[in-house]
Short mmCIF file of C-alpha atoms and ligand atoms in Angstrom, two decimals:
data_model
loop_
_atom_site.label_atom_id
_atom_site.label_comp_id
_atom_site.label_asym_id
_atom_site.label_seq_id
_atom_site.Cartn_x
_atom_site.Cartn_y
_atom_site.Cartn_z
CA MET U 1 27.77 9.20 12.16
CA GLU U 2 25.88 12.05 11.08
CA PHE U 3 25.79 13.59 14.51
CA ARG U 4 24.44 17.05 13.11
CA LEU U 5 21.53 15.25 11.41
CA ILE U 6 20.86 13.29 14.67
CA ASP U 7 20.93 16.58 16.62
CA ARG U 8 18.39 18.34 14.29
CA ILE U 9 16.09 15.31 14.54
CA ARG U 10 16.54 15.22 18.52
CA GLU U 11 15.75 19.03 18.80
CA ARG U 12 12.59 18.75 16.64
CA THR U 13 11.09 15.78 18.18
CA ALA U 14 11.96 16.51 21.89
CA GLN U 15 9.23 15.06 24.22
CA GLY U 16 9.63 14.43 27.93
CA ARG U 17 8.59 11.22 29.44
CA GLU U 18 9.18 9.84 32.98
CA ASP U 19 9.55 6.35 31.58
CA VAL U 20 12.46 7.20 29.50
CA ARG U 21 15.42 7.02 31.62
CA LEU U 22 17.72 7.56 28.75
CA GLY U 23 16.85 8.72 25.22
CA ILE U 24 18.98 9.60 22.06
CA GLY U 25 22.70 9.96 22.59
CA ASP U 26 23.85 6.81 24.28
CA ASP U 27 24.36 3.14 22.82
CA ALA U 28 20.81 2.27 23.63
CA ALA U 29 17.72 3.89 25.26
CA LEU U 30 16.68 2.80 28.68
CA LEU U 31 12.92 2.58 29.08
CA ALA U 32 10.65 1.72 31.81
CA VAL U 33 7.32 -0.42 31.19
CA PRO U 34 4.79 0.60 33.98
CA PRO U 35 3.79 -2.19 36.20
CA GLY U 36 0.97 -4.44 34.96
CA MET U 37 1.39 -3.59 31.46
CA GLU U 38 2.68 -5.61 28.43
CA LEU U 39 4.86 -3.85 25.72
CA ALA U 40 3.34 -3.82 22.23
CA ALA U 41 6.18 -3.57 19.67
CA ALA U 42 5.92 -3.26 15.96
CA VAL U 43 8.28 -2.21 13.11
CA ASP U 44 7.38 -0.96 9.58
CA THR U 45 9.77 0.06 6.66
CA LEU U 46 8.82 2.46 4.08
CA VAL U 47 10.86 2.19 0.87
CA GLU U 48 10.81 5.16 -1.77
CA GLY U 49 9.01 4.17 -4.89
CA VAL U 50 7.43 1.25 -3.05
CA HIS U 51 5.47 2.29 -0.11
CA PHE U 52 5.56 6.21 -1.07
CA PRO U 53 5.70 7.82 -4.58
CA VAL U 54 8.93 9.59 -5.54
CA GLY U 55 8.43 13.10 -4.99
CA THR U 56 6.57 12.58 -1.70
CA ALA U 57 7.24 15.88 0.52
CA PRO U 58 9.56 15.09 3.51
CA ALA U 59 7.08 15.97 5.87
CA ASP U 60 4.58 13.62 4.54
CA ILE U 61 6.98 10.74 4.66
CA GLY U 62 7.82 11.66 8.19
CA TRP U 63 4.02 11.44 9.24
CA LYS U 64 3.24 8.35 7.31
CA ALA U 65 6.50 6.51 8.79
CA LEU U 66 5.04 6.91 12.11
CA ALA U 67 1.52 6.58 11.21
CA VAL U 68 1.72 3.28 9.74
CA ASN U 69 3.46 1.93 12.97
CA LEU U 70 1.01 3.83 15.30
CA SER U 71 -1.97 2.03 13.43
CA ASP U 72 -0.72 -1.37 14.18
CA LEU U 73 -0.45 -0.26 17.98
CA ALA U 74 -4.06 0.87 17.35
CA ALA U 75 -5.24 -2.48 16.04
CA MET U 76 -3.82 -4.06 19.20
CA GLY U 77 -5.58 -1.58 21.59
CA ALA U 78 -2.12 -0.21 22.68
CA THR U 79 -1.22 3.16 24.04
CA PRO U 80 2.04 4.47 22.08
CA ALA U 81 5.15 5.48 24.13
CA TRP U 82 8.27 5.05 22.42
CA ALA U 83 9.70 4.78 18.89
CA LEU U 84 13.08 4.14 17.19
CA LEU U 85 13.95 5.62 13.95
CA ALA U 86 16.32 4.10 11.14
CA LEU U 87 16.83 6.54 8.45
CA THR U 88 18.61 5.55 5.28
CA LEU U 89 19.59 8.87 2.99
CA PRO U 90 20.75 9.02 -0.40
CA ASP U 91 24.59 9.99 -0.69
CA THR U 92 23.58 11.73 -3.92
CA LEU U 93 22.08 14.60 -1.77
CA ALA U 94 24.29 17.56 -1.05
CA PRO U 95 24.62 18.16 2.67
CA ALA U 96 22.15 21.20 2.52
CA ALA U 97 19.58 19.27 0.63
CA ARG U 98 20.12 16.20 3.29
CA GLU U 99 19.66 18.68 6.11
CA ALA U 100 16.36 20.19 4.63
CA PHE U 101 15.21 16.61 4.07
CA VAL U 102 15.94 15.61 7.65
CA ASP U 103 14.39 19.00 8.89
CA GLY U 104 11.22 18.29 6.79
CA PHE U 105 10.78 14.77 7.69
CA ALA U 106 11.32 15.33 11.45
CA ASP U 107 8.77 18.00 11.55
CA GLY U 108 6.04 15.79 10.03
CA PHE U 109 7.08 12.69 12.35
CA ALA U 110 6.90 15.31 15.40
CA ALA U 111 3.48 16.80 14.26
CA LEU U 112 2.00 12.98 14.77
CA ALA U 113 4.37 12.07 17.72
CA GLY U 114 3.69 15.23 19.65
CA SER U 115 -0.08 14.62 19.32
CA GLN U 116 0.38 11.29 20.94
CA ARG U 117 3.28 12.34 23.51
CA LEU U 118 5.36 9.72 21.90
CA ALA U 119 8.98 10.09 22.43
CA LEU U 120 11.83 9.02 19.86
CA VAL U 121 14.29 7.37 21.93
CA GLY U 122 17.03 6.33 19.43
CA GLY U 123 17.68 5.28 16.07
CA ASP U 124 20.35 4.84 13.29
CA THR U 125 21.10 6.94 10.34
CA THR U 126 22.96 5.48 7.31
CA ARG U 127 23.69 6.29 3.61
CA GLY U 128 21.80 4.42 0.82
CA PRO U 129 18.51 4.27 -1.28
CA LEU U 130 15.82 6.37 0.57
CA ALA U 131 14.14 4.31 3.49
CA VAL U 132 12.59 4.92 6.62
CA SER U 133 12.08 2.25 9.23
CA VAL U 134 10.24 3.03 12.33
CA THR U 135 9.81 0.83 15.39
CA VAL U 136 7.06 1.83 17.93
CA HIS U 137 6.52 0.41 21.57
CA GLY U 138 3.33 0.70 23.38
CA PHE U 139 1.42 -0.26 26.50
CA VAL U 140 -1.61 -2.72 26.92
CA PRO U 141 -2.73 -3.76 30.14
CA ALA U 142 -1.56 -7.44 30.45
CA GLY U 143 -4.01 -9.80 28.63
CA GLN U 144 -6.25 -7.19 27.27
CA ALA U 145 -4.61 -6.73 23.67
CA LEU U 146 -6.91 -7.06 20.63
CA LEU U 147 -5.82 -9.89 18.74
CA ARG U 148 -6.40 -11.06 14.97
CA ALA U 149 -7.52 -14.51 16.71
CA GLY U 150 -10.77 -14.31 18.52
CA ALA U 151 -13.72 -13.84 15.72
CA ARG U 152 -16.55 -15.87 16.45
CA VAL U 153 -19.27 -17.24 14.06
CA GLY U 154 -22.27 -14.63 14.60
CA ASP U 155 -20.11 -11.61 14.98
CA ALA U 156 -20.65 -8.37 13.17
CA VAL U 157 -17.82 -7.18 11.00
CA LEU U 158 -17.32 -3.55 11.15
CA VAL U 159 -14.73 -0.95 9.78
CA THR U 160 -13.99 2.43 10.97
CA GLY U 161 -13.83 5.47 8.54
CA THR U 162 -14.00 5.00 4.76
CA LEU U 163 -12.11 2.62 2.52
CA GLY U 164 -10.40 3.23 -0.73
CA ASP U 165 -9.47 6.69 -0.50
CA ALA U 166 -5.70 6.11 -0.17
CA ALA U 167 -5.49 3.77 -3.14
CA ALA U 168 -7.72 6.44 -5.11
CA GLY U 169 -5.24 9.22 -4.24
CA LEU U 170 -2.43 7.20 -5.30
CA ALA U 171 -3.97 6.74 -8.84
CA LEU U 172 -5.03 10.37 -8.87
CA TRP U 173 -1.36 11.40 -7.73
CA GLN U 174 -0.24 9.29 -10.87
CA ARG U 175 -2.55 11.17 -12.83
CA ALA U 176 -1.52 14.49 -11.42
CA GLU U 177 -5.02 15.19 -10.64
CA SER U 178 -5.37 18.22 -8.28
CA ASP U 179 -8.95 19.51 -7.55
CA ALA U 180 -10.11 19.57 -3.84
CA ARG U 181 -11.72 16.22 -3.89
CA ALA U 182 -8.59 14.72 -5.42
CA ALA U 183 -6.51 16.58 -2.93
CA SER U 184 -8.57 15.20 0.13
CA LEU U 185 -7.95 11.54 -1.49
CA VAL U 186 -4.20 12.26 -1.80
CA ALA U 187 -4.27 13.60 1.73
CA ARG U 188 -5.48 9.97 3.02
CA LEU U 189 -2.53 8.63 1.09
CA ASN U 190 0.17 11.01 2.57
CA ARG U 191 -1.12 11.64 5.98
CA PRO U 192 -3.13 8.50 7.42
CA THR U 193 -4.74 8.90 10.64
CA PRO U 194 -3.92 6.07 12.97
CA ARG U 195 -7.21 5.15 14.85
CA LEU U 196 -5.65 4.93 18.22
CA ALA U 197 -8.66 6.24 20.35
CA ALA U 198 -10.86 3.92 18.46
CA GLY U 199 -8.30 0.74 19.30
CA LEU U 200 -8.46 1.78 22.95
CA ALA U 201 -12.22 1.89 22.96
CA LEU U 202 -12.69 -1.53 21.36
CA ARG U 203 -10.43 -3.26 24.22
CA GLY U 204 -12.99 -5.50 26.19
CA HIS U 205 -15.48 -5.17 23.32
CA ALA U 206 -14.05 -6.38 20.03
CA ASN U 207 -13.32 -10.18 19.75
CA ALA U 208 -10.82 -9.51 16.79
CA CYS U 209 -9.25 -6.52 15.16
CA ILE U 210 -6.54 -5.64 12.44
CA ASP U 211 -5.73 -2.50 10.71
CA VAL U 212 -6.25 -2.13 7.12
CA SER U 213 -2.87 -1.64 5.35
CA ASP U 214 -3.01 -4.09 2.52
CA GLY U 215 -6.82 -3.97 1.65
CA LEU U 216 -10.02 -5.20 3.38
CA LEU U 217 -10.21 -8.34 1.77
CA ALA U 218 -6.67 -9.21 2.53
CA ASP U 219 -6.73 -8.08 6.21
CA LEU U 220 -10.26 -9.13 6.98
CA GLY U 221 -8.95 -12.60 5.42
CA HIS U 222 -5.99 -12.39 8.09
CA ILE U 223 -8.65 -12.34 10.86
CA CYS U 224 -10.47 -15.14 9.38
CA ALA U 225 -7.65 -17.31 8.99
CA ALA U 226 -6.22 -16.79 12.44
CA SER U 227 -9.69 -17.26 13.87
CA GLY U 228 -10.81 -20.44 12.07
CA VAL U 229 -13.74 -18.81 10.56
CA GLY U 230 -15.25 -17.07 7.25
CA ALA U 231 -16.69 -13.75 6.63
CA GLU U 232 -19.41 -12.34 4.30
CA ILE U 233 -19.56 -8.98 3.63
CA GLU U 234 -21.96 -6.83 1.53
CA ALA U 235 -20.35 -4.54 -1.08
CA ALA U 236 -23.70 -2.22 -0.73
CA LEU U 237 -22.47 -1.41 2.98
CA LEU U 238 -18.61 -0.34 2.17
CA PRO U 239 -18.30 3.13 3.50
CA ARG U 240 -16.81 5.02 0.86
CA SER U 241 -16.33 8.72 0.76
CA SER U 242 -18.02 11.45 -1.26
CA ALA U 243 -14.76 12.39 -2.77
CA LEU U 244 -14.15 8.64 -3.87
CA LEU U 245 -17.74 8.38 -5.04
CA GLY U 246 -17.46 11.70 -7.04
CA LEU U 247 -14.34 10.77 -9.00
CA PHE U 248 -14.72 6.92 -9.62
CA ASP U 249 -17.70 4.97 -10.80
CA ASP U 250 -19.39 2.69 -8.52
CA ALA U 251 -17.66 -0.53 -9.58
CA ALA U 252 -14.41 1.11 -9.40
CA ALA U 253 -15.05 2.85 -6.04
CA ARG U 254 -16.25 -0.75 -4.72
CA ASP U 255 -13.05 -2.40 -5.83
CA LEU U 256 -10.70 0.17 -4.30
CA ALA U 257 -12.69 -0.17 -1.15
CA LEU U 258 -12.42 -3.86 -1.26
CA SER U 259 -8.57 -4.19 -2.27
CA GLY U 260 -6.94 -0.86 -2.03
CA GLY U 261 -4.54 -0.61 0.51
CA ASP U 262 -3.05 2.24 2.81
CA ASP U 263 -6.24 3.33 4.41
CA TYR U 264 -5.31 2.25 8.05
CA GLU U 265 -8.70 1.89 9.12
CA LEU U 266 -9.40 -0.59 11.85
CA CYS U 267 -11.86 -3.87 10.83
CA PHE U 268 -12.85 -5.62 13.96
CA THR U 269 -15.50 -8.10 14.82
CA VAL U 270 -17.98 -7.78 17.93
CA PRO U 271 -20.87 -9.98 19.19
CA ALA U 272 -23.76 -9.01 16.95
CA ALA U 273 -25.80 -7.97 19.70
CA ARG U 274 -23.33 -5.36 20.84
CA ALA U 275 -22.60 -3.85 17.46
CA THR U 276 -24.88 -0.81 17.88
CA GLU U 277 -23.36 -0.11 21.28
CA VAL U 278 -19.91 -0.24 20.17
CA GLN U 279 -20.75 2.09 17.36
CA ALA U 280 -22.27 4.75 19.69
CA ASP U 281 -19.07 4.28 21.73
CA LEU U 282 -16.73 5.31 18.72
CA ALA U 283 -19.17 7.69 17.35
CA ARG U 284 -18.60 9.67 20.69
CA LEU U 285 -15.01 9.52 20.11
CA GLY U 286 -15.63 11.27 16.52
CA CYS U 287 -14.95 8.00 14.82
CA GLY U 288 -17.42 6.43 12.70
CA ALA U 289 -17.89 2.76 12.20
CA THR U 290 -19.84 0.92 9.65
CA ARG U 291 -21.29 -2.69 9.87
CA ILE U 292 -20.40 -4.36 6.67
CA GLY U 293 -21.05 -7.97 7.21
CA ARG U 294 -20.87 -11.00 9.58
CA ILE U 295 -18.65 -14.00 10.44
CA VAL U 296 -19.77 -17.47 9.39
CA ALA U 297 -18.52 -20.84 9.72
CA GLY U 298 -15.96 -21.93 7.18
CA GLU U 299 -12.94 -20.10 5.67
CA GLY U 300 -12.24 -16.93 3.67
CA VAL U 301 -14.05 -13.75 2.65
CA ARG U 302 -17.03 -13.73 0.26
CA VAL U 303 -18.75 -10.44 -0.97
CA ARG U 304 -22.22 -10.24 -1.76
CA ASP U 305 -22.91 -7.41 -4.73
CA ALA U 306 -25.71 -5.06 -4.45
CA ASP U 307 -28.00 -7.31 -6.71
CA GLY U 308 -27.55 -10.07 -3.98
CA GLY U 309 -25.20 -12.52 -6.17
CA TRP U 310 -21.74 -13.24 -5.08
CA LEU U 311 -18.91 -11.25 -6.59
CA GLU U 312 -16.34 -13.38 -8.55
CA PRO U 313 -13.03 -12.71 -7.48
CA SER U 314 -11.22 -13.79 -10.40
CA ARG U 315 -12.71 -11.33 -12.82
CA ARG U 316 -12.24 -8.60 -10.53
CA GLY U 317 -8.57 -7.89 -10.56
CA TRP U 318 -8.42 -8.69 -6.78
CA ASP U 319 -8.23 -12.54 -7.22
CA HIS U 320 -4.80 -12.48 -5.60
CA PHE U 321 -6.65 -11.24 -2.37
CA ALA U 322 -9.14 -13.94 -2.33
CA ALA U 323 -8.88 -16.36 0.51
P1 LIG D 401 25.99 3.64 17.61
O1 LIG D 401 27.17 3.65 16.65
O2 LIG D 401 26.20 3.35 19.03
O3 LIG D 401 24.83 2.90 16.95
P2 LIG D 401 24.98 6.08 16.28
O4 LIG D 401 26.17 7.12 16.01
O5 LIG D 401 24.45 5.35 15.24
O6 LIG D 401 25.49 5.41 17.53
O7 LIG D 401 23.86 6.76 17.36
C1 LIG D 401 24.30 7.83 18.16
C2 LIG D 401 22.80 8.05 18.84
O8 LIG D 401 21.87 8.77 18.18
C3 LIG D 401 22.22 6.95 19.52
O9 LIG D 401 21.50 7.01 20.72
C4 LIG D 401 21.19 6.66 18.49
O10 LIG D 401 20.14 5.72 18.86
C5 LIG D 401 20.88 7.95 17.93
N1 LIG D 401 20.37 8.02 16.60
C6 LIG D 401 21.10 7.82 15.44
N2 LIG D 401 20.35 7.97 14.51
C7 LIG D 401 19.03 8.36 14.76
C8 LIG D 401 17.76 8.86 14.26
N3 LIG D 401 17.59 8.62 12.81
N4 LIG D 401 16.82 8.99 15.22
C9 LIG D 401 16.81 9.03 16.46
N5 LIG D 401 18.00 8.69 16.86
C10 LIG D 401 19.12 8.52 16.17
MG1 LIG D 402 24.08 3.23 15.36
#
């Protein structure tokens, strides 16, 4: 099937790796997991119009399809190694348009894969509504993966980078706004940066970790549920970019930071006494992390507003995220 397309993808993503005994071309890839390592495996599917807006550039789709998966490996503290790619392309596309799409897609995918020495080792190519499914595999020393379960009462809650940018970017894209600040937010939506180095640095330090794909409240809620604890966060401490604060009022920026998805930052907990040291470690890697709250006994995530009162979820439009 589609051999010319597969060849174009293979040429653009070539990456020599010792542990790939057999890559694209046979019925299955043959891969060697290094001794002492566990295999971390994750898959995410992006459907046009659902996970990326219609009209997104092929190279951005290629980057993002891999980035969202690498973010899952980052959240586990795993080092990426291999990927599989299932590509569903509309049969309404003429052959030349299909090739142009595949070339752009593969270039965006390869830009990120190459930076991580990740090898594309196989996949599947079919016709239908535009959708991309990437499976990634990575390594983590046995027993050292970062889990959602493990947060303890008294832990500090931290988050890398800034929150709310990608959701703001989506809103601006829909309004076709295009100044430099808007462009930086749209770039957060289309070209998320998986926090791989931070994830590795958190091994042995973080008690719990997750990547923020569905919004901070939802994803920190997953840590709480898995760990059997609650969390209290301070709205005033939420890290927000100057572009976000420049284009949205404070309440809107706060709500985007609390519940906007697609930022792919890491949210993690560490013993409070070690929070400053961990922040310094991450800062040395060029990845800022902000302390936003703490783990408490109980369940669910509560948010204290700048005036000291608790935010009322049901009136904020993010009540479906409340624990
Ligand atoms: P099969 O019928 O055995 O599934 P295919 O014709 O689907 O074989 O695929 C041929 C080879 O190309 C396989 O090694 C497969 O993993 C690889 N391949 C197919 N589609 C892709 C893709 N989109 N990206 C990377 N490799 C692919
Ligand atoms: Mg196949």
